[in-house]
Short mmCIF file of C-alpha atoms and ligand atoms in Angstrom, two decimals:
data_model
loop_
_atom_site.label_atom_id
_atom_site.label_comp_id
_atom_site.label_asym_id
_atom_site.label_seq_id
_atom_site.Cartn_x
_atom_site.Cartn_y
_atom_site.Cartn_z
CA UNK A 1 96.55 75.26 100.46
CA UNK A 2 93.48 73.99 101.83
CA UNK A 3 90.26 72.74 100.23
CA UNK A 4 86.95 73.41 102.61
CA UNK A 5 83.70 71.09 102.82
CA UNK A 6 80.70 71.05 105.01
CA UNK A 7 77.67 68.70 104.24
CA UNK A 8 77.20 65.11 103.24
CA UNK A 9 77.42 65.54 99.44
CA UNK A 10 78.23 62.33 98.13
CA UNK A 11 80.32 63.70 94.58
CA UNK A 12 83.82 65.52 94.94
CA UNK A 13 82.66 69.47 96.42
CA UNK A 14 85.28 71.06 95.77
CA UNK A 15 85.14 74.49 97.32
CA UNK A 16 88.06 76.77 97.77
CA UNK A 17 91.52 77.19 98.37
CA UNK A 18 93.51 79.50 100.65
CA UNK A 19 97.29 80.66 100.65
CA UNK A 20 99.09 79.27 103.96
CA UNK A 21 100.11 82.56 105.17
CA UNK A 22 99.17 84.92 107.32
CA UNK A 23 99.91 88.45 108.35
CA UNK A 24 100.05 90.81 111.27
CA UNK A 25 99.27 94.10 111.62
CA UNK A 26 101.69 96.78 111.36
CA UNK A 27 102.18 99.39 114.53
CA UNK A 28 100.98 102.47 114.24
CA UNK A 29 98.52 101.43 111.54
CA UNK A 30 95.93 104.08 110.61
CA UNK A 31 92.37 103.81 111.24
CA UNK A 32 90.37 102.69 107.94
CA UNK A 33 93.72 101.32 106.02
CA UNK A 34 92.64 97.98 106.76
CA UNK A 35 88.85 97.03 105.80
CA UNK A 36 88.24 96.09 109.46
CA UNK A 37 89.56 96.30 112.98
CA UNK A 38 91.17 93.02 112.85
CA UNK A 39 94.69 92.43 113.51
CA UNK A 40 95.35 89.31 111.98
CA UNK A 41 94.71 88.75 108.60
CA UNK A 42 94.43 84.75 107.02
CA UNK A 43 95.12 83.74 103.36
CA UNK A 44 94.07 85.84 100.24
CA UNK A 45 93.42 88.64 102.49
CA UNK A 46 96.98 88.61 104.31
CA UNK A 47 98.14 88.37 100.52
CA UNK A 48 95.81 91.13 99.18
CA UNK A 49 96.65 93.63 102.16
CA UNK A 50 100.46 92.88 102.54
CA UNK A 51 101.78 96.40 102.08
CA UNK A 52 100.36 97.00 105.67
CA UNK A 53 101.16 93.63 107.44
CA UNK A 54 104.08 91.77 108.57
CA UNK A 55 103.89 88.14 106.61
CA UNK A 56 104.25 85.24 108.37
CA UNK A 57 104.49 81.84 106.92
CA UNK A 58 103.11 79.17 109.27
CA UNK A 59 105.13 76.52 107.50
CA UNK A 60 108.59 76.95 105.87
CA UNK A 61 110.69 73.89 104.80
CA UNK A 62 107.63 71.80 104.67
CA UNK A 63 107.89 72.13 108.80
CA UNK A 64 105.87 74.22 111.32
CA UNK A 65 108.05 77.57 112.30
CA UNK A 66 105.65 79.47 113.55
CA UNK A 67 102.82 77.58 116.02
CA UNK A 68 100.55 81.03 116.86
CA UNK A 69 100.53 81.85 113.12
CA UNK A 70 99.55 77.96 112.55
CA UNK A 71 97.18 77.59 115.07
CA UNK A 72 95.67 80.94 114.07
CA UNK A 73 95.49 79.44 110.13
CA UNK A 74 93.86 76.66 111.28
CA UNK A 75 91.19 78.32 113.10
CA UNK A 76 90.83 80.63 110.30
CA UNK A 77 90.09 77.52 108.38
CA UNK A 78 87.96 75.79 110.50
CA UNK A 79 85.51 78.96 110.62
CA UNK A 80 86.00 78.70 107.12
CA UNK A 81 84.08 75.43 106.65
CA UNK A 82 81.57 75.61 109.44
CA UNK A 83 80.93 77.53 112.64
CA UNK A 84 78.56 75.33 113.96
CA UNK A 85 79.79 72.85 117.02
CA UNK A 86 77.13 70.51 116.46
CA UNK A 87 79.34 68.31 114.03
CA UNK A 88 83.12 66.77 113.92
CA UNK A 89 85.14 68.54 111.54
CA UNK A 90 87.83 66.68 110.08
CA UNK A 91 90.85 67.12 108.79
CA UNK A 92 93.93 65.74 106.19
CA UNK A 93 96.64 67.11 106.52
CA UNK A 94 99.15 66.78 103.94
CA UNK A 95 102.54 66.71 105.49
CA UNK A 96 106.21 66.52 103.66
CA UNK A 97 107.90 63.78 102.66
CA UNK A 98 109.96 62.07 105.57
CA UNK A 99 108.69 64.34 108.41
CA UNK A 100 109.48 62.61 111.60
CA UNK A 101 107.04 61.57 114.65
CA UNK A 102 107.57 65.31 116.23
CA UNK A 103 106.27 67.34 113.47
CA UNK A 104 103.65 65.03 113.44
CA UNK A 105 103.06 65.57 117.46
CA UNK A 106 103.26 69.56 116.49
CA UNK A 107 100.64 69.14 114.04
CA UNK A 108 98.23 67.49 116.40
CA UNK A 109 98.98 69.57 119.18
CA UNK A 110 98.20 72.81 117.01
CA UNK A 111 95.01 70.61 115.57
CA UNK A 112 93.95 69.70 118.70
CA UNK A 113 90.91 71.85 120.09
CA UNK A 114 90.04 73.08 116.49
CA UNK A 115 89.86 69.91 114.65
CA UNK A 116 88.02 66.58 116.09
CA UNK A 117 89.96 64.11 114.02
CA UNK A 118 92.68 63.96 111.68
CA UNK A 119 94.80 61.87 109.09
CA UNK A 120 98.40 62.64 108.38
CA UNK A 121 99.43 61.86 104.54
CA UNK A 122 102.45 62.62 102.53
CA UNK A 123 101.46 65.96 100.32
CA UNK A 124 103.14 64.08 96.94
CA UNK A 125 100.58 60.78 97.64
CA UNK A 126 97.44 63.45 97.83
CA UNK A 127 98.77 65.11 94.89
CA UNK A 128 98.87 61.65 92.77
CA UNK A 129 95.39 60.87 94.22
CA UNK A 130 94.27 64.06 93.14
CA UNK A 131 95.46 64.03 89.51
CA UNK A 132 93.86 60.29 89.44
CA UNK A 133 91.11 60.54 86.68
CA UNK A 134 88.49 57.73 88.39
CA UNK A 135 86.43 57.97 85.12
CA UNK A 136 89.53 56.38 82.94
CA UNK A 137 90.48 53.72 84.97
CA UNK A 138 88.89 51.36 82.43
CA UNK A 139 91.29 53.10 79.57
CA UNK A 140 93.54 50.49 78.26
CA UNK A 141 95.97 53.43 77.80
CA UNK A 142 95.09 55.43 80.63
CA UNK A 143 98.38 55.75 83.31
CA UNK A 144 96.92 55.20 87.00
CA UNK A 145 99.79 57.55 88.30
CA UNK A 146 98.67 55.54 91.82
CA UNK A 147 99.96 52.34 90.24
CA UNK A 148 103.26 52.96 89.64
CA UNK A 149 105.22 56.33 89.61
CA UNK A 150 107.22 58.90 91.04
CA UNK A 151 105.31 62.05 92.21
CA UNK A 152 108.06 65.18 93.02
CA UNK A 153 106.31 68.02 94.43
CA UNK A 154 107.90 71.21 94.38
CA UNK A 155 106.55 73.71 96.77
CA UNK A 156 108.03 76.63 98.32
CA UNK A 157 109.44 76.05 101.04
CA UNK A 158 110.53 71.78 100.19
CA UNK A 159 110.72 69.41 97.80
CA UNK A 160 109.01 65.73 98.02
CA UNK A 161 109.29 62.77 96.62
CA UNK A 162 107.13 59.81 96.37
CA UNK A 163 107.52 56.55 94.65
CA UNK A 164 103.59 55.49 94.69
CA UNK A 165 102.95 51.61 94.40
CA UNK A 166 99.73 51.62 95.01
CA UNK A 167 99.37 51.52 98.37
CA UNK A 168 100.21 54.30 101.00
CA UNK A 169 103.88 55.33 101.07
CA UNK A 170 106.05 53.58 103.50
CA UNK A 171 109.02 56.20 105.18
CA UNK A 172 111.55 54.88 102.72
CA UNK A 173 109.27 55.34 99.63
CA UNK A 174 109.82 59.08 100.44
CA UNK A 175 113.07 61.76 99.84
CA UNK A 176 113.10 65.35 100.38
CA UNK A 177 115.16 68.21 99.62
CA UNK A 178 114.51 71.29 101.98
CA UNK A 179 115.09 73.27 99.05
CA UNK A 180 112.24 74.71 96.54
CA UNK A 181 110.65 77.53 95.14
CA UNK A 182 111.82 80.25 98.16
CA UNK A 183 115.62 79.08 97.36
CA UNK A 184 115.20 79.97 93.47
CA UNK A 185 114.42 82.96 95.06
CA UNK A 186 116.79 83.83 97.23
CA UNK A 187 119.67 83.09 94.53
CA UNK A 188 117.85 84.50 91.60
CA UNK A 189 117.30 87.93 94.67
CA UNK A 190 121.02 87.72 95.30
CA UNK A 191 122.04 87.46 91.59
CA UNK A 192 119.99 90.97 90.88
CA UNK A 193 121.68 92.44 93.53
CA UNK A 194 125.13 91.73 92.10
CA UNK A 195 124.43 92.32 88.84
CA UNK A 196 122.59 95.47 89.31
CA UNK A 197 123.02 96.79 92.71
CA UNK A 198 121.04 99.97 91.76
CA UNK A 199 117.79 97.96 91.99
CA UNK A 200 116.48 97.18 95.47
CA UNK A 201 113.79 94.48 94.82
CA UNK A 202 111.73 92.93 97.57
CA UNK A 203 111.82 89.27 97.53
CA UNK A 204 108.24 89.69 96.73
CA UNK A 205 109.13 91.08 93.30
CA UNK A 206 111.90 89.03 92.51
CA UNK A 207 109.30 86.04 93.13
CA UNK A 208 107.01 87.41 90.37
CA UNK A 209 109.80 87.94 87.92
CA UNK A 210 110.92 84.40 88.85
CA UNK A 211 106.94 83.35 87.97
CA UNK A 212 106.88 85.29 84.80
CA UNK A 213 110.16 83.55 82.98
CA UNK A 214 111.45 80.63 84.85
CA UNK A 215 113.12 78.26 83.06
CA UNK A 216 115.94 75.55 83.50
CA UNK A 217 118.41 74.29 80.37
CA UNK A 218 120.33 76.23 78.13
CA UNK A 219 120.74 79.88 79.34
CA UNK A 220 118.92 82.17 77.51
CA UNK A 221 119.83 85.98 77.08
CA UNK A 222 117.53 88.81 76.29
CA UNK A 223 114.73 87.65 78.97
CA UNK A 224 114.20 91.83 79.71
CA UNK A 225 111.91 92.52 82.72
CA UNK A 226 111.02 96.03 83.80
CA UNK A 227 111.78 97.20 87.09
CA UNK A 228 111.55 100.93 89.48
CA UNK A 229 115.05 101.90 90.02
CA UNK A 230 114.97 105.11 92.37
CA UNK A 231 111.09 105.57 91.05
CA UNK A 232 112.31 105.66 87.32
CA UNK A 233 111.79 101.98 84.98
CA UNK A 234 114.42 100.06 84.06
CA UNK A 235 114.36 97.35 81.65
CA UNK A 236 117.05 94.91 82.67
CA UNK A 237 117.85 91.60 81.64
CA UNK A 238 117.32 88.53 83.91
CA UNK A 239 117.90 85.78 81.39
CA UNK A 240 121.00 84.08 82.65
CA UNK A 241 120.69 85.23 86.30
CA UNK A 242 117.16 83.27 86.40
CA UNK A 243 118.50 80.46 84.42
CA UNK A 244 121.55 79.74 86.89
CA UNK A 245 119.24 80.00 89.73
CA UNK A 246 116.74 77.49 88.03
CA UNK A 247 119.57 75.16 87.19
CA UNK A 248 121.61 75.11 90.49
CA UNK A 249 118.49 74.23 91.93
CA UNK A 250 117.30 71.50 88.99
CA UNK A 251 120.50 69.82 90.02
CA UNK A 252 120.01 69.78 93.84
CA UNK A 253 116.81 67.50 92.75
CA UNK A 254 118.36 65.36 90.26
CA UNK A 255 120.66 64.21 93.08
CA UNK A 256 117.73 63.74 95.15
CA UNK A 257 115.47 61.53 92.87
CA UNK A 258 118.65 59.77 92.42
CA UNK A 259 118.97 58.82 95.64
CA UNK A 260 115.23 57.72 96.17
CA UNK A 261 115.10 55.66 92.87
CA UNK A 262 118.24 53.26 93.89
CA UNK A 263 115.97 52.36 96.12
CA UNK A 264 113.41 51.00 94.26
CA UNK A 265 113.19 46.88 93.57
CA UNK A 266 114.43 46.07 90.22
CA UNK A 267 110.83 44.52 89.48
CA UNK A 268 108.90 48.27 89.34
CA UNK A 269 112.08 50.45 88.43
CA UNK A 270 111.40 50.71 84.56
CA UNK A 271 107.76 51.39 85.11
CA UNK A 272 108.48 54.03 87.79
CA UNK A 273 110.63 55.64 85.30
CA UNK A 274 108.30 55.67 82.85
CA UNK A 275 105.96 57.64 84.91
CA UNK A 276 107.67 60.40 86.82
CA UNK A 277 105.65 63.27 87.66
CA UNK A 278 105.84 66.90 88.79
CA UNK A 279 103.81 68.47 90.83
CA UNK A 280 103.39 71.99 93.14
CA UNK A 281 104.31 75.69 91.63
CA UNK A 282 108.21 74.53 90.68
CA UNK A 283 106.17 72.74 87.85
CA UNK A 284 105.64 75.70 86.02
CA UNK A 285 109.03 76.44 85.45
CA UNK A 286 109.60 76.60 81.73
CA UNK A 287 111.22 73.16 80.23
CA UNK A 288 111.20 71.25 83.32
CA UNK A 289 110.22 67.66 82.87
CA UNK A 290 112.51 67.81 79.67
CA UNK A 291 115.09 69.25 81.32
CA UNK A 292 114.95 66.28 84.16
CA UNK A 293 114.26 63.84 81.30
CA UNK A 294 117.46 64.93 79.98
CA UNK A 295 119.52 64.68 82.70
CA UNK A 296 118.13 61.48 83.87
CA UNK A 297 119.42 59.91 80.58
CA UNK A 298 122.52 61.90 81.11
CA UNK A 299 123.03 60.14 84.14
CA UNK A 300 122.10 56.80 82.54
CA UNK A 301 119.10 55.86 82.89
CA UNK A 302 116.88 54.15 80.16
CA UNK A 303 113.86 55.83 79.33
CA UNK A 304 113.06 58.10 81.73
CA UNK A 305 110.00 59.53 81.08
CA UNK A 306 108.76 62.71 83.16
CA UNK A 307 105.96 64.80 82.58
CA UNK A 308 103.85 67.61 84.37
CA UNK A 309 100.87 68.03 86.18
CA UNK A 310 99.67 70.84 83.82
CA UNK A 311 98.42 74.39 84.86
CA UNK A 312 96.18 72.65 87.46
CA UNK A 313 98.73 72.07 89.69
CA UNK A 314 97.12 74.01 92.76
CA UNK A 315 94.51 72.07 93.65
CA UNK A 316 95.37 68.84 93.25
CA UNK A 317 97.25 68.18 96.62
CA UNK A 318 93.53 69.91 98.15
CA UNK A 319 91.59 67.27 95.81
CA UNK A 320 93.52 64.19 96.95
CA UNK A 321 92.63 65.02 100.70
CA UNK A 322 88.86 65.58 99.83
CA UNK A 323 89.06 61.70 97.69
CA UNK A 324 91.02 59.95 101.32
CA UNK A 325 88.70 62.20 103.41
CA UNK A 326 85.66 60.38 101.72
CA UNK A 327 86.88 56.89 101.59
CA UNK A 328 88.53 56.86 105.08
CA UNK A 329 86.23 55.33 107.38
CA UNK A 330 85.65 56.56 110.57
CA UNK A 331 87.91 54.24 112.95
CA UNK A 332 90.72 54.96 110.75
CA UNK A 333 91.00 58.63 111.72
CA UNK A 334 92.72 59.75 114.70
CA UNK A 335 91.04 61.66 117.16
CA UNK A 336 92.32 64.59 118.66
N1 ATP B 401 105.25 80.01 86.85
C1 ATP B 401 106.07 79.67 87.83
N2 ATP B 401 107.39 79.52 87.59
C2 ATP B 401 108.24 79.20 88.59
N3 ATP B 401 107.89 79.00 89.87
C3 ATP B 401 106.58 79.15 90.16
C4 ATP B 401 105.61 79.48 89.18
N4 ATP B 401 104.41 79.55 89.77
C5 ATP B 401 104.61 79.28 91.08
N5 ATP B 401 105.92 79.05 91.32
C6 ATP B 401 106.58 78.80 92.61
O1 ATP B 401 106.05 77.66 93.24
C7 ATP B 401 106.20 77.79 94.65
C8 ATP B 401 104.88 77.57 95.31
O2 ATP B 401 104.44 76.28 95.00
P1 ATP B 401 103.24 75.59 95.81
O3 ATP B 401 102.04 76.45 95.68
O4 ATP B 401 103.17 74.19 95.34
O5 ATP B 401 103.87 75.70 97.27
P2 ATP B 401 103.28 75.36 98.68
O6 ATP B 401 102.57 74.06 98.64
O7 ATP B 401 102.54 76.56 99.18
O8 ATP B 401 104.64 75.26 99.50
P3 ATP B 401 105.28 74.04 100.29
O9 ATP B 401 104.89 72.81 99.55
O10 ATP B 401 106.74 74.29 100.29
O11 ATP B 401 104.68 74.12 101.66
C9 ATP B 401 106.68 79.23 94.91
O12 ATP B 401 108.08 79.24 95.11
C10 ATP B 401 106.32 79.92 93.59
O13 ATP B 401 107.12 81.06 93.34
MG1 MG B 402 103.05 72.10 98.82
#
């Protein structure tokens, strides 16, 4: 998701944000389906037309997969914020945890000749920048989550981690899983299919069932969703199925903020405890910081404490690039 700006405007303009997909064309389309002649459709409108195009993701597993479809996004963007030549336009790009110097050289490459200069930052640091309240700072019980915490961002395609200490994250304050939201899918997809092979859901579908009761802990029975089966509804029950998904993947990322929090000194680890934070769609799965909580404890730790972002969780990652984008000065960004 991108956030778009044009002007000088000194406060935080925050303008919109688009979904990073886009889609094709079908053959053999018919005149007038399509509300214009275009073949390529960008963000909301490659999500509101999809019946009629072929989907492409520009990113999946946090990495670039498809270079025309990202180099067409970005010029989609671009236009987006300004047509006019006259200025620089520049551009943060959030990028996952521990992505190595040649998706970074694939990113500039596809930036260069649309973008004039750039800044790379990890996605989880922009999200903790972006759930920063400034005006609390002076709050004696106000938690600068850039101080001391664990951001875990769970996206589609990957899942990042970020111990923030204040300063921007080193390679080794970083841990990622290339497992996410997509993967929930694809077991919760494959579970249907066993259980009742009658259905034949798009993984489209099974995504918005996933969105509707997601939820990680004890299984729960009785979670009925209704679905077509041969053109006739069927009320079936995805409780368990969507539960074991949830859970196989819940303990993919314990394992994974295990990892990244042996590495932290022994001065900061209680604090960073304390303050563990989740981020990106996977945060609105029902019971999750609990659920970590729980298992954190289980695994003995001492006070773990983990929280949410909240329902906002879509533009934060978008708001933290607009904050670094207005306090980076201009030697610091790379040119392209
Ligand atoms: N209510 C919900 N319950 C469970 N999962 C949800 C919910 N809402 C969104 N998601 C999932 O969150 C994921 C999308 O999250 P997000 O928008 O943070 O991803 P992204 O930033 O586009 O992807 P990535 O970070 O992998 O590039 C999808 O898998 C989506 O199904
Ligand atoms: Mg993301």
């Amino acid at each position: 998701r991108v956030v778009g700006s044009s002007g000088t405007s000194k406060e935080n303009k925050f303008e919109k944000t688009y979904p990073t997909v886009v889609g094709y064309a079908r053959d053999a389309i018919v005149d007038g389906v399509l509300p214009s002649q275009d073949k390529i459709f960008f963000g909301d409108d490659a999500v509101k037309f999809r019946s009629y195009l072929e989907l492409k993701k520009p990113l999946s597993h946090g990495q670039v997969s498809d270079i025309a479809a990202a180099k067409g996004f970005f010029t989609y963007i671009r236009n987006q914020i300004t047509q006019d030549t006259d200025n620089e336009v520049c551009v943060v790009l959030g990028v996952p945890s521990s992505t190595d110097e040649k998706a970074h050289d694939t990113l500039k490459n596809i930036a260069t000749g649309i973008f004039d200069r750039m800044l790379l930052i990890p996605t989880p640091f922009l999200a903790a920048l972006g759930f920063r309240d400034e005006s609390k700072l002076n709050n004696s019980d106000y938690t600068d989550p850039i101080k001391h915490s664990l951001f875990v961002d769970i996206g589609a395609g990957s899942t990042d981690l970020c111990l923030i200490k204040g300063y921007y994250p080193k390679q080794e304050d970083q841990n990622n899983l290339r497992n996410a939201g997509d993967q929930i899918d694809s077991v919760f997809a494959d579970s249907i299919q066993r259980q009742y092979p009658d259905t034949k859901l798009s993984i489209t579908k099974v995504r918005e069932i996933k969105e509707q009761c997601a939820y990680v802990g004890e299984l729960q029975n009785g979670v009925m969703t209704k679905v077509l089966v041969n053109g006739k509804p069927k009320n079936i029950d995805v409780g368990s199925l969507v539960g074991n998904a949830c859970n196989q993947y819940l303990s993919e990322l314990i394992n994974t903020t295990v990892q990244l929090v042996t590495r932290v000194h022994s001065d900061s680890v209680e604090q960073i405890l304390q303050n563990i934070v989740i981020c990106g769609g996977g945060s609105q799965i029902s019971n999750i910081a609990p659920e970590v909580q729980r298992l954190l404890l289980e695994q003995g730790y001492e006070y773990p404490k983990v929280t949410t972002v909240g329902k906002n969780y879509q533009n934060l990652v978008a708001l933290g690039a607009w904050k670094v984008a207005r306090s980076t000065p201009s030697e610091k960004w790379q040119h392209l």
